[in-house]
Short mmCIF file of C-alpha atoms and ligand atoms in Angstrom, two decimals:
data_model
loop_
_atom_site.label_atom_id
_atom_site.label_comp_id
_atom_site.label_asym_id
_atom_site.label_seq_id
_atom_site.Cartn_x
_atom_site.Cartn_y
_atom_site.Cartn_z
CA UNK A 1 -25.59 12.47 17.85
CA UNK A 2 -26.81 9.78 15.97
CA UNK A 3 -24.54 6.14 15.70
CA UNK A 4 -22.82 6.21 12.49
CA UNK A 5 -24.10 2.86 10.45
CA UNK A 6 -22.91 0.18 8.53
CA UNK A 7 -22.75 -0.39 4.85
CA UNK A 8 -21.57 -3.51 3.17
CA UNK A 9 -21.13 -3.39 -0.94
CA UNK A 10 -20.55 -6.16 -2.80
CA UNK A 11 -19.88 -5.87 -6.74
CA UNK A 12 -19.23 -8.02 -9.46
CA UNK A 13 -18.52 -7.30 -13.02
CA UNK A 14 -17.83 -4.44 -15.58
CA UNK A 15 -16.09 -1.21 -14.20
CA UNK A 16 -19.00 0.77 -14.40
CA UNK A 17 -20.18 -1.17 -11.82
CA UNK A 18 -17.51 -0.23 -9.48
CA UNK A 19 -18.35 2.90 -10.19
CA UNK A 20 -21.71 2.63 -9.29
CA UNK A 21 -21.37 1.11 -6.45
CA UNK A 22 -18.61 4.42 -5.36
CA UNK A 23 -21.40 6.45 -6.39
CA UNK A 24 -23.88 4.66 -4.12
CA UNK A 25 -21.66 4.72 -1.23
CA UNK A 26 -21.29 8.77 -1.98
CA UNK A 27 -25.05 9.11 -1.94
CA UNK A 28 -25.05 7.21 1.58
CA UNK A 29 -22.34 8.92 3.33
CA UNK A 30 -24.19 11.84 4.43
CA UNK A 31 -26.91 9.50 5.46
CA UNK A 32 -25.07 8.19 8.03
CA UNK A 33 -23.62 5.11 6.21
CA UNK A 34 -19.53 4.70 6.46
CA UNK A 35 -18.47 1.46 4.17
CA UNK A 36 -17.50 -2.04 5.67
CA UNK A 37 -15.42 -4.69 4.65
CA UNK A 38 -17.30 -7.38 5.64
CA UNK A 39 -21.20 -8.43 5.76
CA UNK A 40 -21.56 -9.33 9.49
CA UNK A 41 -23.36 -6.85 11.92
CA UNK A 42 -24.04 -4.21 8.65
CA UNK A 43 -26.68 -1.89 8.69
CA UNK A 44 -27.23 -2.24 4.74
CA UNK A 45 -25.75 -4.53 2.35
CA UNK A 46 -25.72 -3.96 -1.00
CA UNK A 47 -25.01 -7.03 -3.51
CA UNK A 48 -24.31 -5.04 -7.00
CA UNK A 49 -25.02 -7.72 -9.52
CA UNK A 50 -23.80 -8.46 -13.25
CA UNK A 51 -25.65 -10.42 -15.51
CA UNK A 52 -23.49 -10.26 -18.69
CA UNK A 53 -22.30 -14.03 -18.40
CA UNK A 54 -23.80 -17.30 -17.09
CA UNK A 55 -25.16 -18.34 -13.69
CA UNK A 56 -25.02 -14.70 -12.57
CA UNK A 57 -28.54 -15.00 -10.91
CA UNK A 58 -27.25 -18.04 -8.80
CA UNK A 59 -24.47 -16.47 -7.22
CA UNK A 60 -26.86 -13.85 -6.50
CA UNK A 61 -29.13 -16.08 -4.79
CA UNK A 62 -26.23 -18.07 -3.28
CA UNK A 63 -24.84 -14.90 -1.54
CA UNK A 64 -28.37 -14.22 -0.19
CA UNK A 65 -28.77 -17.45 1.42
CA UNK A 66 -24.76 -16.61 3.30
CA UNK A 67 -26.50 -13.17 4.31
CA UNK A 68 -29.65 -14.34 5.51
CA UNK A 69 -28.51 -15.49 9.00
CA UNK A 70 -26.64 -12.34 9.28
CA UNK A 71 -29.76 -10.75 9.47
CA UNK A 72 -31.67 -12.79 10.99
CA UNK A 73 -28.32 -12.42 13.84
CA UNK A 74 -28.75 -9.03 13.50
CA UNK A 75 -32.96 -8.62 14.20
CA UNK A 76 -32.13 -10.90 17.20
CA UNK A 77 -29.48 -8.39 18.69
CA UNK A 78 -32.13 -5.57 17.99
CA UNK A 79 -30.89 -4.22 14.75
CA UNK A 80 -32.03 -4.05 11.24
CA UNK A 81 -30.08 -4.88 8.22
CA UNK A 82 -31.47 -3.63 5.04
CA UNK A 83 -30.39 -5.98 2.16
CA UNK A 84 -30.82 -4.75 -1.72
CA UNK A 85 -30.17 -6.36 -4.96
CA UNK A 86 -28.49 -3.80 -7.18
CA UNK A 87 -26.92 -4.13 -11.33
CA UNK A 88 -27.78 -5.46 -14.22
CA UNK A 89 -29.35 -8.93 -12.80
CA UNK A 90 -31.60 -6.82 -10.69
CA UNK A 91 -32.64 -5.29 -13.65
CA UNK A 92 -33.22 -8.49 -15.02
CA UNK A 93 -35.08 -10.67 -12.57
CA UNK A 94 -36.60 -8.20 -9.78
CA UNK A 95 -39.57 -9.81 -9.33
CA UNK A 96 -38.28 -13.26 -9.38
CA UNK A 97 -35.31 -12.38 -6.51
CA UNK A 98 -38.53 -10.98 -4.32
CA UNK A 99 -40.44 -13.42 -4.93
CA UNK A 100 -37.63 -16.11 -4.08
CA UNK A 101 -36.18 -14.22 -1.68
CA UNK A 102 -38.51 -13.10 1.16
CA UNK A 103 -35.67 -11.09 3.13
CA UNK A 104 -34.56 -9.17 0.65
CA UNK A 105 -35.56 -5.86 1.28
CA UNK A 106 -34.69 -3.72 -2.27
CA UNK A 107 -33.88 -4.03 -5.45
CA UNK A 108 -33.08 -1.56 -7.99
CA UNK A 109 -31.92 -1.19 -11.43
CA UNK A 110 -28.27 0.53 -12.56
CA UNK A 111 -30.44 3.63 -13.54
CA UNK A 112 -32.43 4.59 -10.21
CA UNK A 113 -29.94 3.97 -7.48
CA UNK A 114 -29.43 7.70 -7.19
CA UNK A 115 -33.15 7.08 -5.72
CA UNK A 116 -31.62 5.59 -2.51
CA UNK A 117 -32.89 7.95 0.22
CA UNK A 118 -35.81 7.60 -0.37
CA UNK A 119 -35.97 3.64 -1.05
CA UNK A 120 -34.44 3.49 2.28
CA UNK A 121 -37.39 5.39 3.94
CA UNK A 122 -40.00 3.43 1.77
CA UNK A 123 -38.41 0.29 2.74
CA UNK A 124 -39.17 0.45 6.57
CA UNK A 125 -42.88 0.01 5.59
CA UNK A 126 -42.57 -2.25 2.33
CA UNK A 127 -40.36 -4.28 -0.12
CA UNK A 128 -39.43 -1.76 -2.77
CA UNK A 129 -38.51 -2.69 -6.71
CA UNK A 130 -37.36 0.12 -8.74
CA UNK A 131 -36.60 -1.24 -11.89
CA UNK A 132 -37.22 1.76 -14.37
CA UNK A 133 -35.51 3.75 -17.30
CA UNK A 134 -36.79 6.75 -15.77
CA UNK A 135 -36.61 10.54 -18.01
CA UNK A 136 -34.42 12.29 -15.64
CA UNK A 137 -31.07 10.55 -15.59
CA UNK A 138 -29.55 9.53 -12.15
CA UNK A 139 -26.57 11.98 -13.39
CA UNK A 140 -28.89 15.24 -13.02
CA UNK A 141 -28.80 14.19 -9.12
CA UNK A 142 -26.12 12.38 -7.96
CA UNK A 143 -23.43 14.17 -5.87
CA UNK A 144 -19.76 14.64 -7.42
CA UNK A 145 -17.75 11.52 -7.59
CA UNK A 146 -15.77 11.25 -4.32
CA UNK A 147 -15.92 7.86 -3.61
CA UNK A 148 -12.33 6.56 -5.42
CA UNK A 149 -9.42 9.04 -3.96
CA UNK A 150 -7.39 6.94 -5.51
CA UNK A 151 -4.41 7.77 -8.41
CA UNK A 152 -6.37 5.91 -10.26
CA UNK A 153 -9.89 7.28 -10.90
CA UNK A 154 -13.08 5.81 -12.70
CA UNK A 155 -15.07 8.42 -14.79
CA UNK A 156 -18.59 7.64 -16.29
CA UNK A 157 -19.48 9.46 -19.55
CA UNK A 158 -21.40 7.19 -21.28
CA UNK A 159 -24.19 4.42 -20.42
CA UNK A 160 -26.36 1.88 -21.76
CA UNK A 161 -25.73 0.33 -25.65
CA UNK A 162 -28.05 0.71 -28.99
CA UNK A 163 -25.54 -1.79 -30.38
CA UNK A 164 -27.84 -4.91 -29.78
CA UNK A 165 -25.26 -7.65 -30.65
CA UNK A 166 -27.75 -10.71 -30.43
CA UNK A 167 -25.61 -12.41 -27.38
CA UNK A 168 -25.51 -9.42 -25.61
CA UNK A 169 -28.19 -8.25 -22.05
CA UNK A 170 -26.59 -4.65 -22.24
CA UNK A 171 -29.78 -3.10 -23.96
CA UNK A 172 -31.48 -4.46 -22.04
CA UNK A 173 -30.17 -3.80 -18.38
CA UNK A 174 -28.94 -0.96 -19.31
CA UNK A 175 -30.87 0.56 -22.01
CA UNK A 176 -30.70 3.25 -24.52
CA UNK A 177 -27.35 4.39 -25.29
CA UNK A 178 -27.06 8.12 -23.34
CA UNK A 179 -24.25 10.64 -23.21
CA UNK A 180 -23.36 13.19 -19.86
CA UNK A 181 -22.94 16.66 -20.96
CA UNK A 182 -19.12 17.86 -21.33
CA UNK A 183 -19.99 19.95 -18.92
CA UNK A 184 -21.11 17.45 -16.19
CA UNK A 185 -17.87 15.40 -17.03
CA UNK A 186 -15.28 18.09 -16.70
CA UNK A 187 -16.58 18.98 -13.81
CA UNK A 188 -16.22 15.83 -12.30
CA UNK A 189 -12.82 15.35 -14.13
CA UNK A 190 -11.32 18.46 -12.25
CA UNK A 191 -12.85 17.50 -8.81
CA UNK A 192 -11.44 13.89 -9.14
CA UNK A 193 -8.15 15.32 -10.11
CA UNK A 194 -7.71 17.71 -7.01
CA UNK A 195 -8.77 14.84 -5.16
CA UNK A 196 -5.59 13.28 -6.17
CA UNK A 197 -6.16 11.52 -9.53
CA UNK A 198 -3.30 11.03 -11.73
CA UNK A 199 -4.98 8.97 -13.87
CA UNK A 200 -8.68 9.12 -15.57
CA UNK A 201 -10.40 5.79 -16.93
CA UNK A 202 -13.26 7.06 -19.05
CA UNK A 203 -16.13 4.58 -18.99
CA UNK A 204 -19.52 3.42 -20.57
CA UNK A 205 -20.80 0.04 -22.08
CA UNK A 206 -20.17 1.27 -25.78
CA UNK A 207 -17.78 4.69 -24.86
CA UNK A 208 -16.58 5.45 -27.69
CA UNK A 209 -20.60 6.44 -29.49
CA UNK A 210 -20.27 9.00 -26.99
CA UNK A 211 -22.06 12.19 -28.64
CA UNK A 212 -22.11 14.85 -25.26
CA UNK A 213 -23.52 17.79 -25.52
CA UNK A 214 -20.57 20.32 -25.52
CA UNK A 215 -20.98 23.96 -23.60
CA UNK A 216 -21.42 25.62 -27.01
CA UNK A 217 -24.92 23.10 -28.09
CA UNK A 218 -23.10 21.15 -30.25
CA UNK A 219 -22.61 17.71 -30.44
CA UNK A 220 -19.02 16.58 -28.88
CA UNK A 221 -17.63 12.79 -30.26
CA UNK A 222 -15.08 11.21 -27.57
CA UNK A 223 -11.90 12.59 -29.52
CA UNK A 224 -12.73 15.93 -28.50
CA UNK A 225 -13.75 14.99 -25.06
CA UNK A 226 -10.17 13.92 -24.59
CA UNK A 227 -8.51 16.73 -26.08
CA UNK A 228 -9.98 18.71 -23.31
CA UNK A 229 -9.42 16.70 -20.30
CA UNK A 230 -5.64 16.66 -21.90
CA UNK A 231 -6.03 20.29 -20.85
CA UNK A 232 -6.59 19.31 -16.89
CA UNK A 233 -3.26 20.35 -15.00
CA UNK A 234 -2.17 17.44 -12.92
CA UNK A 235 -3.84 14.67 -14.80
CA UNK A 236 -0.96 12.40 -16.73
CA UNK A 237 -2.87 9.77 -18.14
CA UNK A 238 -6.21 9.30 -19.96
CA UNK A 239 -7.91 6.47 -21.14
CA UNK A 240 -11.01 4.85 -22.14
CA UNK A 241 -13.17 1.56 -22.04
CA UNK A 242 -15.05 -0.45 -23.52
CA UNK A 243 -15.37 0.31 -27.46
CA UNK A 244 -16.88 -0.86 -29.93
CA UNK A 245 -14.78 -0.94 -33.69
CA UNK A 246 -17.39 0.47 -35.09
CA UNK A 247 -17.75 3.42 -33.45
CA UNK A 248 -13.75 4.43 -33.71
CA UNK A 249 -13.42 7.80 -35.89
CA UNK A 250 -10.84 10.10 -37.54
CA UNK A 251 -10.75 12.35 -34.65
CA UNK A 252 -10.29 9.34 -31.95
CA UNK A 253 -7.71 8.00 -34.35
CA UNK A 254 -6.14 11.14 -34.26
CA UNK A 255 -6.34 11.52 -30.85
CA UNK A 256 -4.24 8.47 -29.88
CA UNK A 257 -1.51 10.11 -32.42
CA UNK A 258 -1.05 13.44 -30.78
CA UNK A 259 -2.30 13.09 -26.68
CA UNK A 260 0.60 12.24 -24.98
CA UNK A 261 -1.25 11.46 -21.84
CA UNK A 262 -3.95 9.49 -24.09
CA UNK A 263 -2.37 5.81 -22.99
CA UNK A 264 -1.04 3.85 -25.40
CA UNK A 265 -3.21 0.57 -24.51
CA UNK A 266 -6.93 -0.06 -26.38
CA UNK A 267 -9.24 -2.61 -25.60
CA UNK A 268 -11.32 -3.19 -28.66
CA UNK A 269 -13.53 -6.10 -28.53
CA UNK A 270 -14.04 -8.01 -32.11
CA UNK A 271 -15.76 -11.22 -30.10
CA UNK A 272 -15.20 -13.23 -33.61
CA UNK A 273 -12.54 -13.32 -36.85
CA UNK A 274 -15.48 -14.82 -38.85
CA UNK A 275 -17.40 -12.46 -41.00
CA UNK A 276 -20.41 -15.14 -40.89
CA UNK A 277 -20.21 -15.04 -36.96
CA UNK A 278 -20.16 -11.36 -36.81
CA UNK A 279 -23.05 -11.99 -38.85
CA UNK A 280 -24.88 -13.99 -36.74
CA UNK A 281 -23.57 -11.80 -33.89
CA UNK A 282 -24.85 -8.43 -35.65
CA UNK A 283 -21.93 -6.87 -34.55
CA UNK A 284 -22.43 -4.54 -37.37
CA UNK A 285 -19.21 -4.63 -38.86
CA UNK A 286 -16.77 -7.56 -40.81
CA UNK A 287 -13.03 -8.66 -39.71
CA UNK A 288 -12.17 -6.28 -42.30
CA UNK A 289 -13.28 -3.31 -40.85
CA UNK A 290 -11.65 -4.13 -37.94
CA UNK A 291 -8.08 -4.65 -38.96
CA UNK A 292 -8.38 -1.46 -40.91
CA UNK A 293 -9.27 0.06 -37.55
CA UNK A 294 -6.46 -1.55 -36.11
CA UNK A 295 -4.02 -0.31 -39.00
CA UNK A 296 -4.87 3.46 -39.20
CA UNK A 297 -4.57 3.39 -35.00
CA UNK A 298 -0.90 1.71 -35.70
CA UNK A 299 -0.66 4.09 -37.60
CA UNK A 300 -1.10 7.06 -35.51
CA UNK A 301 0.55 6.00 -32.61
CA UNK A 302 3.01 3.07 -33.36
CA UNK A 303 3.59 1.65 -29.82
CA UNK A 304 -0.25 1.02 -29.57
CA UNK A 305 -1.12 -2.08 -27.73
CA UNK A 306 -4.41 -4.01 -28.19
CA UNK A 307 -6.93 -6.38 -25.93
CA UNK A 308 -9.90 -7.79 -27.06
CA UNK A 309 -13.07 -10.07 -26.17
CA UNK A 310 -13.96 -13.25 -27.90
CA UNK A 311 -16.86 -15.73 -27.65
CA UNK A 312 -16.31 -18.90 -28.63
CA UNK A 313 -18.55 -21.88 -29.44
CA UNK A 314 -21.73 -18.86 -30.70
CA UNK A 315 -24.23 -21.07 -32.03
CA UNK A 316 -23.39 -21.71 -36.23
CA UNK A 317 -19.93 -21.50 -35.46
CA UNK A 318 -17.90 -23.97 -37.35
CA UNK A 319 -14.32 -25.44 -37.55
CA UNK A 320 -13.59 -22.85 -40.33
CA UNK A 321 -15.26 -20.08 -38.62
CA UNK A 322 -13.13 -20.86 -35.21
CA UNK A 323 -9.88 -21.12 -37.78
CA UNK A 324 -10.47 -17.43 -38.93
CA UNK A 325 -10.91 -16.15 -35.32
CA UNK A 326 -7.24 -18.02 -34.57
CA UNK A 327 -6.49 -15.86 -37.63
CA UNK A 328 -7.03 -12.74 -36.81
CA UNK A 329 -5.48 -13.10 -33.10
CA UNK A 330 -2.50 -14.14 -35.32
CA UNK A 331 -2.18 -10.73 -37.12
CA UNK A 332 -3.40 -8.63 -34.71
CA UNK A 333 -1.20 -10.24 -32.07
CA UNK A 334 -2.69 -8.86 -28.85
CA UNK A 335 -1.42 -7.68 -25.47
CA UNK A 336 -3.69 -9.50 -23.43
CA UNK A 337 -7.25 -10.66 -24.34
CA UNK A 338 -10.32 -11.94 -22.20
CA UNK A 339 -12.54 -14.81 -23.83
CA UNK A 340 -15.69 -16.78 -23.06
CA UNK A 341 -18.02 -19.69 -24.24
CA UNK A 342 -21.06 -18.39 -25.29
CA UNK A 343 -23.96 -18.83 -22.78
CA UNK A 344 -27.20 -17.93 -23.81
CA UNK A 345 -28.30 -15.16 -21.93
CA UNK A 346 -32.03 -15.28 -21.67
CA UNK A 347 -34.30 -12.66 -23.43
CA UNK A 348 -31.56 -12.07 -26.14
CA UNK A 349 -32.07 -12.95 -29.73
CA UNK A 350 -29.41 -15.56 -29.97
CA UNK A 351 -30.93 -17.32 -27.17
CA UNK A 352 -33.82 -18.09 -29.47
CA UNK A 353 -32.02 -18.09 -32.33
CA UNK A 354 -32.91 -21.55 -34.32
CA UNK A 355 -28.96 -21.77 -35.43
CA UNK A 356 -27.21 -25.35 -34.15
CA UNK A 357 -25.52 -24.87 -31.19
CA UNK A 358 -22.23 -25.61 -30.96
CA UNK A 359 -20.85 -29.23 -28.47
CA UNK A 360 -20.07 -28.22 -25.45
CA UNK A 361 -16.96 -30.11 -25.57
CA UNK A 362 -15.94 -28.44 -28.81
CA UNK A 363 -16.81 -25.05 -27.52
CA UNK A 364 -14.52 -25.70 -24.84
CA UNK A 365 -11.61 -27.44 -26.79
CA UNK A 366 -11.72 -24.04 -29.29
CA UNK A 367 -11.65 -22.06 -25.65
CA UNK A 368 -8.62 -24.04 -24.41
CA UNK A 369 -6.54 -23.54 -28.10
CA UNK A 370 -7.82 -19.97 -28.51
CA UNK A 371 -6.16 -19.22 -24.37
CA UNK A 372 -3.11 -21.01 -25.24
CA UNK A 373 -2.01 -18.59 -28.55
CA UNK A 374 -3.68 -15.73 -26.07
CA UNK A 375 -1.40 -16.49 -23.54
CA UNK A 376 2.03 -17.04 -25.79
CA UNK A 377 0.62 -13.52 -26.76
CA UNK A 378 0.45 -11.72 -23.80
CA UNK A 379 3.67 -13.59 -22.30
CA UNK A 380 5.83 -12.47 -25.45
CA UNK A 381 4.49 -8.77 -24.84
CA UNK A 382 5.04 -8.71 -21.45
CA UNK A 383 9.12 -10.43 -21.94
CA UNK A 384 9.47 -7.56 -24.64
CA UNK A 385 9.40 -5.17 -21.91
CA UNK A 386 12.21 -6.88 -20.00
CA UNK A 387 15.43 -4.18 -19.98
CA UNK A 388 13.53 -0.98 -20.75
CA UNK A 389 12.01 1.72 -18.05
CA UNK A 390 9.04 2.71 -18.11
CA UNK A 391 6.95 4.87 -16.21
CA UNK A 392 4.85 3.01 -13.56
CA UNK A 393 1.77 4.44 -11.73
CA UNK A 394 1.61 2.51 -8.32
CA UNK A 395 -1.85 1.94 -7.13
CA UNK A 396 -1.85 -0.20 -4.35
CA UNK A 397 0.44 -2.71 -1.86
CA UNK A 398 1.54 -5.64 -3.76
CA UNK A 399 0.74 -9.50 -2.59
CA UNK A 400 4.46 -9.68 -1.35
CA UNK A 401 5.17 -7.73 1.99
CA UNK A 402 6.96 -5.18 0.94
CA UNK A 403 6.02 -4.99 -2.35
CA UNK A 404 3.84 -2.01 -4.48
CA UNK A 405 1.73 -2.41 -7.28
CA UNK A 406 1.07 -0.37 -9.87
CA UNK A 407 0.64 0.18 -13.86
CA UNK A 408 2.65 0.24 -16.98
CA UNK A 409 1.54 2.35 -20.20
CA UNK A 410 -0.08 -0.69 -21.75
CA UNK A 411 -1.67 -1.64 -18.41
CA UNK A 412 0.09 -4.15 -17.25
CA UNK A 413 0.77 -4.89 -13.61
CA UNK A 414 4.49 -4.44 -12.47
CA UNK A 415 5.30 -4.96 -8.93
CA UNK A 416 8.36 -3.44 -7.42
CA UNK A 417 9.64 -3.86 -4.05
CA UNK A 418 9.59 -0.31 -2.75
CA UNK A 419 8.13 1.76 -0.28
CA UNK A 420 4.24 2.02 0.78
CA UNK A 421 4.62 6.26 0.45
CA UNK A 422 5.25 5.85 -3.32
CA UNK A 423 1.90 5.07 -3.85
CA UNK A 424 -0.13 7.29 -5.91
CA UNK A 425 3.29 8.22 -7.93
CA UNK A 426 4.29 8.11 -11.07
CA UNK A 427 8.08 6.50 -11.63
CA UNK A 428 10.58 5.40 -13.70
CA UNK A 429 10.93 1.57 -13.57
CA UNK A 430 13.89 -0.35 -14.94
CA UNK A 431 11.89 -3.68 -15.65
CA UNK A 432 14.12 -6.79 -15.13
CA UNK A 433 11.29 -9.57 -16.37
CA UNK A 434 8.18 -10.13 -17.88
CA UNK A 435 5.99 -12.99 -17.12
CA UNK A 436 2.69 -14.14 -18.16
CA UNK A 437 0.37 -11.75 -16.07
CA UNK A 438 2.69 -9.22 -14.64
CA UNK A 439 6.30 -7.39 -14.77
CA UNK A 440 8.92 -7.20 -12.28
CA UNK A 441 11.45 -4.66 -11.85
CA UNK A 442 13.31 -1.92 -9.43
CA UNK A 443 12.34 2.02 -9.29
CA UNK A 444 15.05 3.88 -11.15
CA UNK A 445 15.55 6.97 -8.73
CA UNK A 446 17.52 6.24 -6.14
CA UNK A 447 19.41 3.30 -5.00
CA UNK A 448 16.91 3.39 -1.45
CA UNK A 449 13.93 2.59 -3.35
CA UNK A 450 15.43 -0.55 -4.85
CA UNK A 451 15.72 -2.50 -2.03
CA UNK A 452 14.98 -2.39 1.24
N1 LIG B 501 -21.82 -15.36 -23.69
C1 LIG B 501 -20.47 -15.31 -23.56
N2 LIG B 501 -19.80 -14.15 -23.46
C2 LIG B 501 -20.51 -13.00 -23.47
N3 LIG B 501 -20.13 -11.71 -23.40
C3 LIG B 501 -21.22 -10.93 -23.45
N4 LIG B 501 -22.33 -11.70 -23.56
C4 LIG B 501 -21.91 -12.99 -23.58
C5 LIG B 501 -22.57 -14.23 -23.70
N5 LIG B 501 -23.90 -14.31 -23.83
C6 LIG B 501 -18.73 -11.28 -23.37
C7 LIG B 501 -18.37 -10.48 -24.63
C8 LIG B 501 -18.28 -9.07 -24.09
C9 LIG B 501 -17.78 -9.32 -22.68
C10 LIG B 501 -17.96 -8.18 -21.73
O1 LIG B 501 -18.51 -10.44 -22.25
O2 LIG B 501 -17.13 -10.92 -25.12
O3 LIG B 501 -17.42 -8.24 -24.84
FE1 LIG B 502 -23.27 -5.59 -25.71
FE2 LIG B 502 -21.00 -4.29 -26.40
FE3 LIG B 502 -22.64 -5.33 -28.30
FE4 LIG B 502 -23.42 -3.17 -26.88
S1 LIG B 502 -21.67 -3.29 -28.33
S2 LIG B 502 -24.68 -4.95 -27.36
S3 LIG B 502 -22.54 -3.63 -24.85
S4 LIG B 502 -21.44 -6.46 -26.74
#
């Protein structure tokens, strides 16, 4: 019998890459390859790259100048280690990390890794780049999703963007906006579920364009998608990432009125409260649009709690412009919220747009006043909770010994000191405070689970 080998994975970025790289390590298992935790003495090392935000191609080649030795340990002990560039900044720059990079052995785009086995043959003989859109999607051939047994379970339904916001590599590293079948995605609902999944994250770049082909011909949006995977016995919570305002209809809307286990937490990226920004963005719709959006989902399910993206500093954007973004946080008043400085991402139109770009140290003096009312945000949310239970999903061990980690309905963390064997269970928590990233608080069944 032949020596089980090693496989390292490395990922940065979005969740769809994690679940890419879960889906990678699924197509290697019954090559041989069991997963490592760390780079030394690995067979194959994968770095799975992101390339949405600056310097993403110098980490890259800043982690393959760490492996290099490894490998070059490695050849000397009489091994091989295979090491491939995977993501979005393969995509990007193949050539160029070959090129700069002698040792590196593969690279390949998000949409051909399902082309692994043979890469791996190909690349005992040669360097192999497989940077292509091909016709057949890597769906049609990759093996159910096994790789996350966790309560907590990534599901991909949708890929790539058509959006082509002018900041914004996704078109191009990910390419033409493309929806899985319903078929394909119950399918792989159910399986995750008797796996042990409690909870399914629905993912794609823009997930909420989804248009899947239901088992009847027709054309399914997301809302009905959701309705049936509410159907799934055993699931108890449902939701979705990343949208885009936009693409939010009356059936989504409704959706988050009447699906229980449709969470009551939306991230819903505006990037900008200025309608000249979104402009100059093409985001493709105004701040107006989006509050409505906001409204008629308050609407529908009252407790709904927001996040958002924002760029700051895009080039044109002025004092005023920065004021109206500041404006809209303001009314919208957010549950958390992730912002940026725009970096020009190269081979996007704002990189070469002619617009003035904005001081650096005004870009980051907007940044530090646009965290601050972020962060009074999310710390007011998460003190609001303080005296009320809630149901927690626990996912994992918490920093603290003794301590388990899991996930409110709006997605915050909330660590309880409890037993390791309650993880993957959904409980009653009697939260005692809320702090800036987290809650704190004591399971409510049972006076053993509250201390010990
Ligand atoms: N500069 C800064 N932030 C960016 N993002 C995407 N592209 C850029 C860029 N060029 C941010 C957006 C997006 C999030 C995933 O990353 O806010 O929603
Ligand atoms: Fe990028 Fe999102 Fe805009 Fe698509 S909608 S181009 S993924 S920011």
């Amino acid at each position: 019998m032949q020596a089980r080998k090693k496989l390292y994975i490395k990922t940065w970025g979005c969740q769809m890459n994690s679940y890419d790289s879960d889906r990678m390590a699924d197509i290697l298992g019954p090559l041989g390859y069991d997963k490592v935790d760390v780079p030394e003495g690995a067979d194959m090392i994968i770095l799975n790259t992101c390339h949405i935000r600056e310097k993403a191609t110098d980490k890259v080649f800043s982690d393959l100048g760490r492996l290099r030795p490894h490998k070059d340990q490695k050849e000397k002990d009489g091994g091989k280690m295979l090491i491939a560039v995977a993501g979005c900044v393969a995509q990007a720059e193949g050539d160029f990390i070959l090129e700069r990079a002698p040792y590196v052995d593969m690279v390949f785009g998000p949409q051909t890794y399902h082309e692994l086995p043979e890469m791996i043959v190909k690349a005992t003989g040669e360097r192999v780049i497989n940077t292509e859109f091909p016709a057949n999607s890597k769906f049609d051939s990759l093996p159910g999703a096994h790789g996350s047994r966790s309560a907590s379970a990534f599901l991909s339904i949708q890929e790539g963007c058509d959006k082509f916001c002018t900041f914004c590599v996704v078109p191009y590293t990910r390419g033409a906006e493309f929806s899985r079948t319903v078929k394909e995605i119950l399918d792989e609902a159910y399986n995750l579920v008797e796996n042990g999944a409690k909870e399914l994250t629905l993912l794609g770049q823009n997930v909420n364009a989804f248009h899947g082909e239901g088992p009847d011909g027709s054309v399914w949006g997301l809302g009905r998608l959701i309705r049936e995977i509410d159907r799934i016995e055993g699931l108890e919570r449902i939701r979705y990432t990343t949208s885009h305002p936009r693409d939010m209809d009356d059936e989504l809307i409704a959706a988050h009125g009447d699906i229980e286990k449709l969470m009551p937490f939306l991230h819903l990226p505006v990037q900008s409260g200025s309608d000249r920004v979104l402009e100059l963005m093409n985001r493709k719709h105004d701040a107006a649009l989006y509050r409505d959006v906001v409204a008629r989902l308050r609407a529908a399910r009252p407790d709904l709690a927001f996040s958002s993206d924002f760029i700051v500093g895009f080039p044109g954007e002025t004092d005023e412009d920065f004021e109206q973004t500041l404006g809209l946080v303001r009314d919208v008043n957010y549950a958390s919220c992730y912002s940026f400085k725009y970096s020009a991402r190269p081979g996007t139109p704002a990189a070469n747009m002619k617009t003035a770009l904005v001081r650096d140290d005004i870009a980051s003096e907007r940044l530090a006043r646009l965290q601050t009312l972020i962060n009074e945000q999310q710390r007011t949310f998460n003190q609001s909770c303080a005296g009320m239970t809630i149901p927690v999903l626990f996912e994992r061990k918490g920093k603290k010994t003794g301590q388990i980690q899991g996930r409110s309905p709006w997605n915050q963390s909330v660590y309880v000191i409890a037993p390791d064997r309650l993880i993957g269970c959904i409980l009653d928590v009697n939260i005692s405070e809320g702090f800036e990233n987290s809650l704190s608080g004591t399971v409510a069944i049972g006076e053993e689970y509250a201390q010990n």
